Amino acid sequence: EILLTPDSQPKVMTDCYTLIEQEISDKSGVSGTAVKLAYKTVTSFAPGYYHGMVEDLLPQIVGKLEPYWADFSTSGGSEFGDYLAKRGEEVSEALLSVTDAAAAASERPTIIKAYRTVRGSAARHVEAALPRVGDLVLKYAP
């Protein structure tokens, strides 16, 4: 919940934008090219779309992370990113359930097509981002 306080949320969103940009920049290979192309397509046709989606989806994403944070906190771990990475498939599917619902509710054909293009490899990309996601959460955690 600390990520969603009026003081923290704007900073968290800025860090999320940075994390997304870093992850996209780091992608390579065929699936990485597809991710970069989808990102470029969406930003070309819908400038500001990703910023709006981060703002809209952050509460749901935090909600999906909360059970993992609670378990991590009681287990005495020190690196939340490592904790998430060890549960990569489970955590990535939990997070992707949020974006799947958002894509399904979209009325923009360009968004839907771009999402469908990358959804098959999305779990792998989300798993790769989990260490950074964990670091972002730890930055704001009490």
PDB file of C-alpha atoms in Angstrom:
ATOM      1  CA  GLU A   1       0.000   0.000   0.000  1.00  0.00           C
ATOM      2  CA  ILE A   2       2.941   2.344   0.564  1.00  0.00           C
ATOM      3  CA  LEU A   3       3.388   2.410  -3.217  1.00  0.00           C
ATOM      4  CA  LEU A   4      -0.045   3.972  -3.616  1.00  0.00           C
ATOM      5  CA  THR A   5       0.115   6.790  -1.063  1.00  0.00           C
ATOM      6  CA  PRO A   6      -0.279  10.322  -2.444  1.00  0.00           C
ATOM      7  CA  ASP A   7       3.385  11.021  -1.659  1.00  0.00           C
ATOM      8  CA  SER A   8       4.754   7.811  -3.175  1.00  0.00           C
ATOM      9  CA  GLN A   9       2.535   7.077  -6.168  1.00  0.00           C
ATOM     10  CA  PRO A  10       3.872   9.781  -8.532  1.00  0.00           C
ATOM     11  CA  LYS A  11       7.455   8.688  -7.794  1.00  0.00           C
ATOM     12  CA  VAL A  12       6.539   5.021  -8.194  1.00  0.00           C
ATOM     13  CA  MET A  13       4.904   5.741 -11.548  1.00  0.00           C
ATOM     14  CA  THR A  14       8.009   7.595 -12.748  1.00  0.00           C
ATOM     15  CA  ASP A  15      10.129   4.635 -11.662  1.00  0.00           C
ATOM     16  CA  CYS A  16       7.742   2.286 -13.488  1.00  0.00           C
ATOM     17  CA  TYR A  17       8.143   4.291 -16.702  1.00  0.00           C
ATOM     18  CA  THR A  18      11.910   4.079 -16.316  1.00  0.00           C
ATOM     19  CA  LEU A  19      11.741   0.344 -15.622  1.00  0.00           C
ATOM     20  CA  ILE A  20       9.617  -0.223 -18.745  1.00  0.00           C
ATOM     21  CA  GLU A  21      12.017   1.806 -20.888  1.00  0.00           C
ATOM     22  CA  GLN A  22      15.023  -0.099 -19.490  1.00  0.00           C
ATOM     23  CA  GLU A  23      13.406  -3.467 -20.073  1.00  0.00           C
ATOM     24  CA  ILE A  24      12.409  -2.628 -23.637  1.00  0.00           C
ATOM     25  CA  SER A  25      15.857  -1.237 -24.370  1.00  0.00           C
ATOM     26  CA  ASP A  26      17.473  -4.441 -23.076  1.00  0.00           C
ATOM     27  CA  LYS A  27      15.419  -6.725 -25.347  1.00  0.00           C
ATOM     28  CA  SER A  28      17.128  -8.513 -28.204  1.00  0.00           C
ATOM     29  CA  GLY A  29      16.430 -11.321 -30.625  1.00  0.00           C
ATOM     30  CA  VAL A  30      13.201 -11.983 -32.498  1.00  0.00           C
ATOM     31  CA  SER A  31      10.874 -11.641 -29.510  1.00  0.00           C
ATOM     32  CA  GLY A  32      12.753  -8.558 -28.339  1.00  0.00           C
ATOM     33  CA  THR A  33      12.312  -6.994 -31.748  1.00  0.00           C
ATOM     34  CA  ALA A  34       8.591  -7.790 -31.592  1.00  0.00           C
ATOM     35  CA  VAL A  35       8.333  -6.120 -28.183  1.00  0.00           C
ATOM     36  CA  LYS A  36      10.165  -3.028 -29.410  1.00  0.00           C
ATOM     37  CA  LEU A  37       7.990  -2.849 -32.532  1.00  0.00           C
ATOM     38  CA  ALA A  38       4.776  -3.239 -30.526  1.00  0.00           C
ATOM     39  CA  TYR A  39       5.911  -0.520 -28.110  1.00  0.00           C
ATOM     40  CA  LYS A  40       6.808   1.816 -30.961  1.00  0.00           C
ATOM     41  CA  THR A  41       3.521   1.114 -32.745  1.00  0.00           C
ATOM     42  CA  VAL A  42       1.445   1.873 -29.682  1.00  0.00           C
ATOM     43  CA  THR A  43       3.392   5.019 -28.786  1.00  0.00           C
ATOM     44  CA  SER A  44       3.043   6.229 -32.390  1.00  0.00           C
ATOM     45  CA  PHE A  45      -0.716   5.687 -32.568  1.00  0.00           C
ATOM     46  CA  ALA A  46      -1.519   6.489 -28.942  1.00  0.00           C
ATOM     47  CA  PRO A  47       1.044   8.848 -27.401  1.00  0.00           C
ATOM     48  CA  GLY A  48       0.870   8.732 -23.629  1.00  0.00           C
ATOM     49  CA  TYR A  49      -0.899   5.369 -23.656  1.00  0.00           C
ATOM     50  CA  TYR A  50       1.699   3.586 -21.524  1.00  0.00           C
ATOM     51  CA  HIS A  51       1.794   6.378 -18.959  1.00  0.00           C
ATOM     52  CA  GLY A  52      -1.973   6.226 -18.674  1.00  0.00           C
ATOM     53  CA  MET A  53      -1.912   2.449 -18.373  1.00  0.00           C
ATOM     54  CA  VAL A  54       0.699   2.550 -15.612  1.00  0.00           C
ATOM     55  CA  GLU A  55      -1.461   5.026 -13.722  1.00  0.00           C
ATOM     56  CA  ASP A  56      -4.619   2.962 -14.266  1.00  0.00           C
ATOM     57  CA  LEU A  57      -3.105  -0.457 -13.591  1.00  0.00           C
ATOM     58  CA  LEU A  58      -0.701   0.324 -10.757  1.00  0.00           C
ATOM     59  CA  PRO A  59      -3.250  -0.361  -7.993  1.00  0.00           C
ATOM     60  CA  GLN A  60      -4.100  -3.750  -9.512  1.00  0.00           C
ATOM     61  CA  ILE A  61      -0.446  -4.647 -10.021  1.00  0.00           C
ATOM     62  CA  VAL A  62       0.342  -3.684  -6.437  1.00  0.00           C
ATOM     63  CA  GLY A  63      -2.584  -5.861  -5.379  1.00  0.00           C
ATOM     64  CA  LYS A  64      -1.109  -8.819  -7.260  1.00  0.00           C
ATOM     65  CA  LEU A  65       2.286  -8.238  -5.621  1.00  0.00           C
ATOM     66  CA  GLU A  66       0.954  -7.840  -2.072  1.00  0.00           C
ATOM     67  CA  PRO A  67       0.674 -11.578  -1.244  1.00  0.00           C
ATOM     68  CA  TYR A  68       4.240 -12.107  -2.434  1.00  0.00           C
ATOM     69  CA  TRP A  69       5.414  -9.135  -0.381  1.00  0.00           C
ATOM     70  CA  ALA A  70       3.638 -10.472   2.711  1.00  0.00           C
ATOM     71  CA  ASP A  71       5.288 -13.878   2.323  1.00  0.00           C
ATOM     72  CA  PHE A  72       8.673 -12.307   1.574  1.00  0.00           C
ATOM     73  CA  SER A  73       8.406 -10.065   4.636  1.00  0.00           C
ATOM     74  CA  THR A  74       7.687 -12.966   6.970  1.00  0.00           C
ATOM     75  CA  SER A  75      10.376 -15.183   5.430  1.00  0.00           C
ATOM     76  CA  GLY A  76      13.159 -12.752   6.325  1.00  0.00           C
ATOM     77  CA  GLY A  77      14.537 -12.356   2.808  1.00  0.00           C
ATOM     78  CA  SER A  78      16.667  -9.409   1.817  1.00  0.00           C
ATOM     79  CA  GLU A  79      16.109  -9.098  -1.951  1.00  0.00           C
ATOM     80  CA  PHE A  80      12.504  -8.979  -3.090  1.00  0.00           C
ATOM     81  CA  GLY A  81      13.597  -9.210  -6.732  1.00  0.00           C
ATOM     82  CA  ASP A  82      15.286 -12.553  -6.052  1.00  0.00           C
ATOM     83  CA  TYR A  83      12.197 -13.742  -4.204  1.00  0.00           C
ATOM     84  CA  LEU A  84       9.999 -12.823  -7.187  1.00  0.00           C
ATOM     85  CA  ALA A  85      12.424 -14.347  -9.691  1.00  0.00           C
ATOM     86  CA  LYS A  86      12.332 -17.690  -7.865  1.00  0.00           C
ATOM     87  CA  ARG A  87       8.572 -17.680  -8.406  1.00  0.00           C
ATOM     88  CA  GLY A  88       8.884 -16.264 -11.904  1.00  0.00           C
ATOM     89  CA  GLU A  89       6.203 -18.183 -13.740  1.00  0.00           C
ATOM     90  CA  GLU A  90       3.617 -17.743 -10.989  1.00  0.00           C
ATOM     91  CA  VAL A  91       4.340 -14.040 -10.459  1.00  0.00           C
ATOM     92  CA  SER A  92       4.491 -13.211 -14.162  1.00  0.00           C
ATOM     93  CA  GLU A  93       1.122 -14.872 -14.795  1.00  0.00           C
ATOM     94  CA  ALA A  94      -0.376 -12.973 -11.853  1.00  0.00           C
ATOM     95  CA  LEU A  95       0.893  -9.677 -13.262  1.00  0.00           C
ATOM     96  CA  LEU A  96      -0.102 -10.565 -16.812  1.00  0.00           C
ATOM     97  CA  SER A  97      -3.659 -11.254 -15.670  1.00  0.00           C
ATOM     98  CA  VAL A  98      -3.893  -7.492 -15.090  1.00  0.00           C
ATOM     99  CA  THR A  99      -2.641  -6.568 -18.555  1.00  0.00           C
ATOM    100  CA  ASP A 100      -4.691  -9.340 -20.182  1.00  0.00           C
ATOM    101  CA  ALA A 101      -7.851  -7.843 -18.686  1.00  0.00           C
ATOM    102  CA  ALA A 102      -6.838  -4.345 -19.784  1.00  0.00           C
ATOM    103  CA  ALA A 103      -6.146  -5.511 -23.338  1.00  0.00           C
ATOM    104  CA  ALA A 104      -9.444  -7.399 -23.462  1.00  0.00           C
ATOM    105  CA  ALA A 105     -11.283  -4.243 -22.368  1.00  0.00           C
ATOM    106  CA  SER A 106      -9.510  -1.994 -24.874  1.00  0.00           C
ATOM    107  CA  GLU A 107     -11.533  -0.493 -27.688  1.00  0.00           C
ATOM    108  CA  ARG A 108      -8.420   0.383 -29.699  1.00  0.00           C
ATOM    109  CA  PRO A 109      -7.649  -2.186 -32.414  1.00  0.00           C
ATOM    110  CA  THR A 110      -4.004  -1.073 -32.613  1.00  0.00           C
ATOM    111  CA  ILE A 111      -3.533  -1.740 -28.891  1.00  0.00           C
ATOM    112  CA  ILE A 112      -5.228  -5.135 -29.074  1.00  0.00           C
ATOM    113  CA  LYS A 113      -3.168  -6.202 -32.092  1.00  0.00           C
ATOM    114  CA  ALA A 114       0.109  -5.032 -30.533  1.00  0.00           C
ATOM    115  CA  TYR A 115      -0.670  -6.860 -27.283  1.00  0.00           C
ATOM    116  CA  ARG A 116      -1.598 -10.075 -29.073  1.00  0.00           C
ATOM    117  CA  THR A 117       1.662  -9.881 -31.013  1.00  0.00           C
ATOM    118  CA  VAL A 118       3.761  -9.990 -27.846  1.00  0.00           C
ATOM    119  CA  ARG A 119       1.521 -11.913 -25.436  1.00  0.00           C
ATOM    120  CA  GLY A 120       3.001 -15.308 -26.349  1.00  0.00           C
ATOM    121  CA  SER A 121       6.439 -14.282 -25.120  1.00  0.00           C
ATOM    122  CA  ALA A 122       5.235 -11.863 -22.450  1.00  0.00           C
ATOM    123  CA  ALA A 123       5.685 -14.222 -19.494  1.00  0.00           C
ATOM    124  CA  ARG A 124       9.361 -14.623 -20.324  1.00  0.00           C
ATOM    125  CA  HIS A 125       9.819 -10.854 -20.573  1.00  0.00           C
ATOM    126  CA  VAL A 126       7.955 -10.201 -17.327  1.00  0.00           C
ATOM    127  CA  GLU A 127      10.035 -12.871 -15.577  1.00  0.00           C
ATOM    128  CA  ALA A 128      13.194 -11.148 -16.784  1.00  0.00           C
ATOM    129  CA  ALA A 129      11.934  -7.866 -15.314  1.00  0.00           C
ATOM    130  CA  LEU A 130      11.098  -9.272 -11.871  1.00  0.00           C
ATOM    131  CA  PRO A 131      14.459  -8.399 -10.258  1.00  0.00           C
ATOM    132  CA  ARG A 132      13.936  -4.756 -11.255  1.00  0.00           C
ATOM    133  CA  VAL A 133      10.319  -4.892 -10.108  1.00  0.00           C
ATOM    134  CA  GLY A 134      11.481  -6.190  -6.742  1.00  0.00           C
ATOM    135  CA  ASP A 135      14.095  -3.445  -6.485  1.00  0.00           C
ATOM    136  CA  LEU A 136      11.444  -0.842  -7.240  1.00  0.00           C
ATOM    137  CA  VAL A 137       9.189  -2.185  -4.471  1.00  0.00           C
ATOM    138  CA  LEU A 138      12.089  -2.313  -1.997  1.00  0.00           C
ATOM    139  CA  LYS A 139      12.932   1.301  -2.761  1.00  0.00           C
ATOM    140  CA  TYR A 140       9.627   2.371  -1.217  1.00  0.00           C
ATOM    141  CA  ALA A 141       9.079  -0.377   1.343  1.00  0.00           C
ATOM    142  CA  PRO A 142       9.287   0.541   5.013  1.00  0.00           C
TER     143      PRO A 142
END
